[in-house]
CSV table of C-alpha atoms and ligand atoms in Angstrom, one decimal:
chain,number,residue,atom,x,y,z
O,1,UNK,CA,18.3,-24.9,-16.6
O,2,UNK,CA,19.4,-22.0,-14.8
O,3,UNK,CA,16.6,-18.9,-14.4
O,4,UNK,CA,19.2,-16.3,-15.7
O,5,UNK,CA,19.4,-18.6,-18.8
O,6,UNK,CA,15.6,-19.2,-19.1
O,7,UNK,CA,14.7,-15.0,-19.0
O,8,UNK,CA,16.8,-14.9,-22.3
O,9,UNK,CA,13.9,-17.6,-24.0
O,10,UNK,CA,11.3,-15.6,-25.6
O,11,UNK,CA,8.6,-15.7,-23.7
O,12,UNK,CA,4.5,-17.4,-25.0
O,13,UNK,CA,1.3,-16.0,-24.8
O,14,UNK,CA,-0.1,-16.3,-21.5
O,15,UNK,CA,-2.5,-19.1,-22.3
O,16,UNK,CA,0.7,-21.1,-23.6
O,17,UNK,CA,2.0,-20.4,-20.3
O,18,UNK,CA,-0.4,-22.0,-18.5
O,19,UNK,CA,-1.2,-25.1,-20.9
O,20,UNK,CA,2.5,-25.7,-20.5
O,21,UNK,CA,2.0,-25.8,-16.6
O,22,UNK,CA,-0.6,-27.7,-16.7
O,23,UNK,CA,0.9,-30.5,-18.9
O,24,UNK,CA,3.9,-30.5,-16.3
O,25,UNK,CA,1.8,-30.8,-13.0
O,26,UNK,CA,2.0,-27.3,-12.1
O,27,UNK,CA,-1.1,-24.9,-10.6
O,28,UNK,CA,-0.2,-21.5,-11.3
O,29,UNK,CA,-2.1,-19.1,-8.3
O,30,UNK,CA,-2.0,-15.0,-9.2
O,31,UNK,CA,-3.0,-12.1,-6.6
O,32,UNK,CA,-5.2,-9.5,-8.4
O,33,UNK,CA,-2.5,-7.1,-7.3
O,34,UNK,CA,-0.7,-8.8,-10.5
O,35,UNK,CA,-0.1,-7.6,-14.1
O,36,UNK,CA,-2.5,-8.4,-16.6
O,37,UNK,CA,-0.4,-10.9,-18.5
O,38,UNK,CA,-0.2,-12.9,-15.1
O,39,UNK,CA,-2.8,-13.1,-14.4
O,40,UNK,CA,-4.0,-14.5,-17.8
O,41,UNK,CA,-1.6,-17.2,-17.2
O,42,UNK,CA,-3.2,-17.9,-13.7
O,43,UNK,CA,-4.9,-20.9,-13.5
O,44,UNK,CA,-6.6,-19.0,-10.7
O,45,UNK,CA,-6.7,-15.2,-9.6
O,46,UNK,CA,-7.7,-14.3,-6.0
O,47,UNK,CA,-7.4,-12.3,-3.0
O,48,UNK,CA,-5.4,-13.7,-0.1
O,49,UNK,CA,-8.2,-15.6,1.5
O,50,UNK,CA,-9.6,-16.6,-2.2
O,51,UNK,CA,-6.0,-17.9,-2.8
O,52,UNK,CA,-5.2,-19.5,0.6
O,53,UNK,CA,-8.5,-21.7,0.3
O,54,UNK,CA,-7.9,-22.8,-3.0
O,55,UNK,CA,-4.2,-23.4,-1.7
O,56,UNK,CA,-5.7,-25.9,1.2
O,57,UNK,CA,-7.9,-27.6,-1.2
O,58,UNK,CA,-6.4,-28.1,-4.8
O,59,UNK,CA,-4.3,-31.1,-3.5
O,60,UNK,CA,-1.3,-29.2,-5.6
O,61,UNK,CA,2.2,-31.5,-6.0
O,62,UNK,CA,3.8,-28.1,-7.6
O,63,UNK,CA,2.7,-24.7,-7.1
O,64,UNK,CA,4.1,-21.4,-8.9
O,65,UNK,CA,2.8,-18.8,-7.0
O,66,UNK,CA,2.7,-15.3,-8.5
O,67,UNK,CA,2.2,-12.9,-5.1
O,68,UNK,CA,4.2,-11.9,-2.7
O,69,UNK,CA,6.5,-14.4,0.1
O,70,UNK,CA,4.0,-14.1,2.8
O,71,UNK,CA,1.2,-15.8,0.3
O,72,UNK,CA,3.5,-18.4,-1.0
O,73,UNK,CA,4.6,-19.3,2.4
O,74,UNK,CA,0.6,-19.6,3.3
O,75,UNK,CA,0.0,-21.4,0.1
O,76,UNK,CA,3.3,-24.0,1.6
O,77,UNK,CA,1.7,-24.3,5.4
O,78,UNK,CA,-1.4,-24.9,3.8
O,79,UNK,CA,-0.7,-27.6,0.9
O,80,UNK,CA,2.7,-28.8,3.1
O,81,UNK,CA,3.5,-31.8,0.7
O,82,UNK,CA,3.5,-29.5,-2.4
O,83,UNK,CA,6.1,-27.9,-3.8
O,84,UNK,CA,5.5,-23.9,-3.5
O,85,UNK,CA,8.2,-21.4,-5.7
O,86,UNK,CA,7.8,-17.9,-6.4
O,87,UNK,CA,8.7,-16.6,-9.8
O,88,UNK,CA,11.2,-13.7,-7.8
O,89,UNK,CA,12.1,-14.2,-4.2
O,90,UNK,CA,12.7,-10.7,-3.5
O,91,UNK,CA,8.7,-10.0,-3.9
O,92,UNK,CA,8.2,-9.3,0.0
O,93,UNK,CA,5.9,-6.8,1.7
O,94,UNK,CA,6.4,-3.6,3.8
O,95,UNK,CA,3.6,-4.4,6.4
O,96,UNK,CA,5.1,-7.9,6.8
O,97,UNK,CA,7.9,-6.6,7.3
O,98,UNK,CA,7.0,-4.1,9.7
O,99,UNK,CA,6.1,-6.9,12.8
O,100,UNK,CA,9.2,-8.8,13.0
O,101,UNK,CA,8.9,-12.3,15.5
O,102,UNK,CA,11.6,-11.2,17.8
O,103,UNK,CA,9.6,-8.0,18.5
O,104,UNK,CA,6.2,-9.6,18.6
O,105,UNK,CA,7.4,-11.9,21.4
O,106,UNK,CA,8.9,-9.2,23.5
O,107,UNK,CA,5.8,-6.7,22.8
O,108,UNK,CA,3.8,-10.2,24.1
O,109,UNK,CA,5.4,-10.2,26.9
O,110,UNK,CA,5.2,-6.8,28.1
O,111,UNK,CA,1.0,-7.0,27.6
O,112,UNK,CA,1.0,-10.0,29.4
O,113,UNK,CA,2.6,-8.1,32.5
O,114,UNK,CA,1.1,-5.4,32.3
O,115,UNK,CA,-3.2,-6.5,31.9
O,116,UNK,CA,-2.0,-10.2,34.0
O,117,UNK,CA,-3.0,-12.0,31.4
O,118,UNK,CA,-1.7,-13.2,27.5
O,119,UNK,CA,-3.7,-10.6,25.2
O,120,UNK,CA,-5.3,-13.1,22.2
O,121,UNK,CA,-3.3,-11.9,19.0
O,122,UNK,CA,-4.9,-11.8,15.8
O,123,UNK,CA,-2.3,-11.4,12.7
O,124,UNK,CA,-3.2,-10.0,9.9
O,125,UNK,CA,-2.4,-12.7,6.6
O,126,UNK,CA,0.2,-10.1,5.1
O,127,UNK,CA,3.2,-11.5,7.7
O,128,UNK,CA,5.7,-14.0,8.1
O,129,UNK,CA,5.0,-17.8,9.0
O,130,UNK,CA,7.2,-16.8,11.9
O,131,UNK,CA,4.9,-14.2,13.0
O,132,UNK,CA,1.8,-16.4,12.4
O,133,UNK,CA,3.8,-18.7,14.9
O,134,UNK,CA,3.5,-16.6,17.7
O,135,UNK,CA,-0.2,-15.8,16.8
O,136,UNK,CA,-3.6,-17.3,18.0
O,137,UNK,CA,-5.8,-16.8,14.8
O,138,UNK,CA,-5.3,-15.3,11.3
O,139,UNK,CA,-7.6,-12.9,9.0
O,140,UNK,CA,-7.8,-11.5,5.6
O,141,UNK,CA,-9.4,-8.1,4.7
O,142,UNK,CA,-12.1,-10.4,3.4
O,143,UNK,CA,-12.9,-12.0,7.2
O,144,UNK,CA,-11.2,-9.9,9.3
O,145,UNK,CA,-15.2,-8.9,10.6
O,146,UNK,CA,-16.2,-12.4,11.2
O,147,UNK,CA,-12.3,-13.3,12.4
O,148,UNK,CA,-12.4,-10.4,15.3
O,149,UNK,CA,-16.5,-11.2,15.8
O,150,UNK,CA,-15.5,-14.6,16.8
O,151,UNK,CA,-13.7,-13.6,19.9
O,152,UNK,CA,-15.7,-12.6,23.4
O,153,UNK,CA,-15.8,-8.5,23.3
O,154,UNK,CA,-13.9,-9.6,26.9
O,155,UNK,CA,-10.9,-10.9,25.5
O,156,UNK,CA,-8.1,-8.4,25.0
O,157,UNK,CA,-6.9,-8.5,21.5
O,158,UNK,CA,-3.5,-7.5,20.2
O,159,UNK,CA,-4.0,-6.8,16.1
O,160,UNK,CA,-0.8,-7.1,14.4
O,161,UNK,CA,0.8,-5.5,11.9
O,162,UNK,CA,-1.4,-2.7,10.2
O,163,UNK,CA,-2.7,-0.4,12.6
O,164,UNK,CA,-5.2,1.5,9.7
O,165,UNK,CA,-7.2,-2.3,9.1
O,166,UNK,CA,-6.6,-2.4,13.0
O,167,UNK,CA,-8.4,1.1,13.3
O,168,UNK,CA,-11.0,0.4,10.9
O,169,UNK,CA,-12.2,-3.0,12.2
O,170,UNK,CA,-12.2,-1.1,16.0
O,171,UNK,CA,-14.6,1.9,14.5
O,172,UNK,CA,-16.7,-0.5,13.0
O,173,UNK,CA,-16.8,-2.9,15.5
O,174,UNK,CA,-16.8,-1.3,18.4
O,175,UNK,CA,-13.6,-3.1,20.1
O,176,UNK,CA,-10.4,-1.5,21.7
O,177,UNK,CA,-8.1,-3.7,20.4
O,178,UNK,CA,-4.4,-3.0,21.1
O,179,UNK,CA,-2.8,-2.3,17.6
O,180,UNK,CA,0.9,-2.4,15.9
O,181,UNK,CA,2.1,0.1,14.4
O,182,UNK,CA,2.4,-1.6,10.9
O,183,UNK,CA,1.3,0.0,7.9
O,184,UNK,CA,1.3,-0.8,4.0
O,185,UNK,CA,3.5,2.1,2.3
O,186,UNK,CA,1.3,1.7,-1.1
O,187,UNK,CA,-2.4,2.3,0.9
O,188,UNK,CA,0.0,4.8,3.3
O,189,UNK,CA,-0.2,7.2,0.2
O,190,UNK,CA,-3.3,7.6,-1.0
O,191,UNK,CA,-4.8,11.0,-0.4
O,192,UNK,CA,-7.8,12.2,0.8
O,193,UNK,CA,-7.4,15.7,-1.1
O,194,UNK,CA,-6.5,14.3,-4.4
O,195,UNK,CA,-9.0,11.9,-3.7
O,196,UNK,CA,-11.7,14.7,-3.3
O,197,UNK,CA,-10.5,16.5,-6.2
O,198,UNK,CA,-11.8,13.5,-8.2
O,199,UNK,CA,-15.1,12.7,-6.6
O,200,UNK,CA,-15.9,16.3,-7.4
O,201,UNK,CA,-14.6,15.3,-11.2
O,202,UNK,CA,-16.5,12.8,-11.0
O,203,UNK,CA,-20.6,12.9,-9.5
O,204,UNK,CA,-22.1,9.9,-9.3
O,205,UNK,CA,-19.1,8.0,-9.0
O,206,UNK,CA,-18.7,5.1,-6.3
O,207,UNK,CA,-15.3,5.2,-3.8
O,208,UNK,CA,-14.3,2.2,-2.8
O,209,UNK,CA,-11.2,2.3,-0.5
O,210,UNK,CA,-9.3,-1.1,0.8
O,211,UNK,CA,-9.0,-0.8,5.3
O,212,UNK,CA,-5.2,-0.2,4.3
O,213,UNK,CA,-5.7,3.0,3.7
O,214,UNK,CA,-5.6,5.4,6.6
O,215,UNK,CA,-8.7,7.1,8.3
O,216,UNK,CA,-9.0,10.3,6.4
O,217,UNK,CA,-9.4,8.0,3.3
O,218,UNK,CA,-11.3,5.4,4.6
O,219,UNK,CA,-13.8,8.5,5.7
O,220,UNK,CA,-14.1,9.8,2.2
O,221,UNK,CA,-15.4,6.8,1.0
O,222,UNK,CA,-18.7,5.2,-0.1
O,223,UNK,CA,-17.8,1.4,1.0
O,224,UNK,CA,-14.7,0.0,2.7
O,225,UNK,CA,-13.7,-3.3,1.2
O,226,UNK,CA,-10.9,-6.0,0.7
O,227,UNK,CA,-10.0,-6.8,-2.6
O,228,UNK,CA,-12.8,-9.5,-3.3
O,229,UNK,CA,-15.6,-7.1,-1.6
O,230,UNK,CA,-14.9,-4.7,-3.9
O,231,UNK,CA,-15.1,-7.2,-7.2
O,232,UNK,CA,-18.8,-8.1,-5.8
O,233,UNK,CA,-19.5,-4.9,-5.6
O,234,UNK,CA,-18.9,-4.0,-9.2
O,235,UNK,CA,-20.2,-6.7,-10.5
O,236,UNK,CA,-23.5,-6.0,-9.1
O,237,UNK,CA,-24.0,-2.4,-8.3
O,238,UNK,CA,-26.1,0.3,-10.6
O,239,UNK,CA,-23.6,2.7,-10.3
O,240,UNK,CA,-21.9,2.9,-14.2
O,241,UNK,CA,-18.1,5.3,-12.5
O,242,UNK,CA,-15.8,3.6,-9.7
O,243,UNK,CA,-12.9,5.0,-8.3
O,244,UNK,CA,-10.7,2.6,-6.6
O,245,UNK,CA,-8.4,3.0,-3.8
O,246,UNK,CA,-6.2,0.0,-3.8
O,247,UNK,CA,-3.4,-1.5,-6.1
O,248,UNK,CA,-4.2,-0.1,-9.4
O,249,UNK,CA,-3.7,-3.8,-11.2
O,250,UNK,CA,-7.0,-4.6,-9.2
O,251,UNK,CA,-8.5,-2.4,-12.7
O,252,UNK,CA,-7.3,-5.3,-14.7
O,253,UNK,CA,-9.9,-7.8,-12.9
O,254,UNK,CA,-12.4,-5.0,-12.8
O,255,UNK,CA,-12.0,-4.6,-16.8
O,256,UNK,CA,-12.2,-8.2,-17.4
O,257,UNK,CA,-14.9,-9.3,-15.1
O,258,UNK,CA,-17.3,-6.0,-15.5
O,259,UNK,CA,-16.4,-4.6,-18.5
O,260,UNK,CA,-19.4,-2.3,-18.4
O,261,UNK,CA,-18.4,0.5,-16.1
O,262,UNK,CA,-15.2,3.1,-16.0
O,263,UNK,CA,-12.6,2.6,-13.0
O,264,UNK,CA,-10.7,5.7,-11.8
O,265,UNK,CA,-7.2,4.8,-9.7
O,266,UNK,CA,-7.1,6.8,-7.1
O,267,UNK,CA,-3.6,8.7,-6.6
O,268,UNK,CA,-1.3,9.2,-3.8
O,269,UNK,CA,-0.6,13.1,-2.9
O,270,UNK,CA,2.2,13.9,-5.3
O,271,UNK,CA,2.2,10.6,-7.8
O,272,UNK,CA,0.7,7.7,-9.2
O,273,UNK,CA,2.5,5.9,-7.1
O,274,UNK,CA,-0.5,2.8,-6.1
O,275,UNK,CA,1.8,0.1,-7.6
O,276,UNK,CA,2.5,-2.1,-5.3
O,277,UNK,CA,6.5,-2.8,-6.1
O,278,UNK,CA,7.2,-5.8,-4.4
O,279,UNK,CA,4.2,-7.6,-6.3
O,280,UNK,CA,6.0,-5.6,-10.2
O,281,UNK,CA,9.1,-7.6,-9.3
O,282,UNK,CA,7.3,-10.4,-11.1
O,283,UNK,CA,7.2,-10.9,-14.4
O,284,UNK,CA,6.3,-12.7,-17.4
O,285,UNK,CA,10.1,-13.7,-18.1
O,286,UNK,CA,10.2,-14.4,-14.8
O,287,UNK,CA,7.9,-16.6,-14.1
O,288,UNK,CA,8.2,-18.5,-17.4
O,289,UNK,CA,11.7,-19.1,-16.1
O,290,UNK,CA,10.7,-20.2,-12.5
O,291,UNK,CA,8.3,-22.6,-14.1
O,292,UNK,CA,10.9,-24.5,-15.6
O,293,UNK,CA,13.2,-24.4,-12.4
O,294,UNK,CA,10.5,-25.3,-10.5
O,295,UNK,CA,12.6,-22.5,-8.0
O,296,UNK,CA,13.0,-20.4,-6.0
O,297,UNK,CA,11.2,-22.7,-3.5
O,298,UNK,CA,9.4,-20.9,-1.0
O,299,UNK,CA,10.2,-23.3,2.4
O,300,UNK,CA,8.8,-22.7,6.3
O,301,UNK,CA,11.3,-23.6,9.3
O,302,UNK,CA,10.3,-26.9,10.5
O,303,UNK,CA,9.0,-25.8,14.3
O,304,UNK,CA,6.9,-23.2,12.5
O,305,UNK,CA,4.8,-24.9,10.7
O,306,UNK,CA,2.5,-26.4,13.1
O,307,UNK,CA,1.8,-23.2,15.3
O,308,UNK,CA,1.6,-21.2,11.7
O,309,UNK,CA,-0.7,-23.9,10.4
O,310,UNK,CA,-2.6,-24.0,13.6
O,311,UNK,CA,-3.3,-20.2,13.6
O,312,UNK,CA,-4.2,-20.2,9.6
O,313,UNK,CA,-7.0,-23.0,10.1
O,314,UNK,CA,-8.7,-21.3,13.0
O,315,UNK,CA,-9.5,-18.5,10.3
O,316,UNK,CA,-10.5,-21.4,7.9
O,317,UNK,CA,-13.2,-23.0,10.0
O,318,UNK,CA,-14.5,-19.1,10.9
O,319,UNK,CA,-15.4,-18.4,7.2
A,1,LIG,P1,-6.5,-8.7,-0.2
A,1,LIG,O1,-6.5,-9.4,1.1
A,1,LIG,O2,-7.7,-7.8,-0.3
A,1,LIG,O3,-6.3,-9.6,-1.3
A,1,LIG,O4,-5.2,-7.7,-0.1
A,1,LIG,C1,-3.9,-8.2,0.0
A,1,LIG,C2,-3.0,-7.1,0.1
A,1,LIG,O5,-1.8,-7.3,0.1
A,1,LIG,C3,-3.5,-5.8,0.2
A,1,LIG,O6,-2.4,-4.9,0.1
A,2,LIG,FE1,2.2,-5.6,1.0
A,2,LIG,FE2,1.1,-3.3,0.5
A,2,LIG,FE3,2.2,-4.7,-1.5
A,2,LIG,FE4,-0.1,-5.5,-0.3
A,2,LIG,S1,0.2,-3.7,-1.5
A,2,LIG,S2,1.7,-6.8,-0.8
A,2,LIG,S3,0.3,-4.9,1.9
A,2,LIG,S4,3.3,-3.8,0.3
């Protein structure tokens, strides 16, 4: 059946959703970044190294993937003989898209020149297989430490695409790596007045920013943490306020999974605007309708694969 036709069906509880899936073979894999009601319908909710993992090891045949294209195409380099579809194949990502392969190669090139030797390049998860390609070793804001730790302090390292994760992991760690100029235009916005405004609101509360954000940010918080760090965190910390720097859906699994303390979005300068909108392009219609299609299939160019797949188990066996 056609998807057009299939968003017209009324839609089941989210619960039905999944039970469906199951019955039909299919593991349904949600970013946190997603709505409540998918991720309900998740078999499992993660960050993007949570998700890759279980990706590699769930020995899949189908997989819907309810993210954006960069994690599908991980989940498909990483679980090759499944198939991987995506409930809207428009759900892309501004920092992916912000490091294009053609440039990589020729930016490459001109470090090579110009220190006489090939920099290592470590790519951040959030770009395309084709970048991965051209990459040496992969990270997630949940390794990225342990990912950049693992090479000598001798080596130089080009970080590719967002130069604010880039930034933070070189203040922290005390490395000069060379970094793109990529950036993720939801974390762009957040503000460090507005974000000011509400710690004074609010004393006692806990900021927790994601390394997306840029510096100012970053600075005016209590802990800097991927997505997964910052779950940990609430789960086990005293403190009863939290206000939260990253993709306001995040609140959802926050709510759910320690329902005992109050979470504060934190804005951008002028709006709410800390919806990611390439991850809103998926919805409950939709992916009830991909389901059935088993489509839009998320596919990776032959020749990529291995170089991709190469690059994405190196992070694997770091952490
Ligand atoms: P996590 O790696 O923390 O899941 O974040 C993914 C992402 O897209 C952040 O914008
Ligand atoms: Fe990409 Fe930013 Fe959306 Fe994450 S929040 S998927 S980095 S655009």
């Amino acid at each position: 059946m056609e998807n057009k036709e299939l968003t017209l069906l009324e839609v089941p509880e989210p619960a039905q959703i999944r039970d469906w899936a199951t019955e039909n073979g299919i593991l349904i894999l949600a970013h946190s970044y997603q709505d409540g009601f998918l991720q309900e319908a998740a078999h499992f909710v993660g960050d993007s190294l949570e998700l890759a993992r279980h990706a590699a090891q769930a020995n899949a045949t189908a997989i819907c993937f309810c993210g954006v294209h960069f994690m599908a195409e991980t989940a498909k380099l990483l679980c090759p003989d499944a198939t991987v579809f995506v409930p809207d194949m428009e759900a892309g990502c501004s920092l992916a898209d912000s490091c294009k392969a053609e440039d990589l190669a020729r930016y490459q090139q001109h470090l090579t020149e110009k220190l006489g030797k090939r920099p290592t390049t470590v790519a951040y998860v959030n770009c395309s297989a084709a970048v991965k390609a051209q990459c040496d070793i992969i990270c997630t804001s949940g390794n990225a430490r342990a990912v950049v730790e693992s090479i000598p302090a001798t080596e130089p390292i080009l970080f590719v695409p967002d130069k604010h994760l880039g930034g933070w992991l070189n203040e922290t760690l005390g490395r000069e790596m060379i970094l793109w100029n990529g950036a993720c235009e939801v974390h762009e916005l957040f503000s460090v007045e507005t974000l000011l405004a509400l710690q004074n609101a609010n004393p006692g509360s806990i900021t927790m920013t994601h390394p997306e954000c840029p510096k100012p940010v970053r600075d005016a918080s209590d802990f800097v943490l991927g997505t997964a760090g910052m779950l940990r965190l609430v789960k086990s910390s005293e403190a009863k306020t939290f206000i939260v720097g990253t993709e306001a859906n995040m609140i959802y699994r926050f709510e759910k999974e320690a329902p005992q303390n109050t979470y504060l979005a934190a804005p951008g300068a002028s709006c709410a605007c800390n919806l990611c909108p390439y991850m809103q392009l998926n919805t409950a219609e939709k992916l009830w309708a991909s389901l059935h299609a088993r489509g839009p299939e998320v596919d990776v160019d032959e020749e990529l694969r291995e170089p991709a797949r190469r690059a994405l188990e190196r992070m694997l066996a770091v952490l």
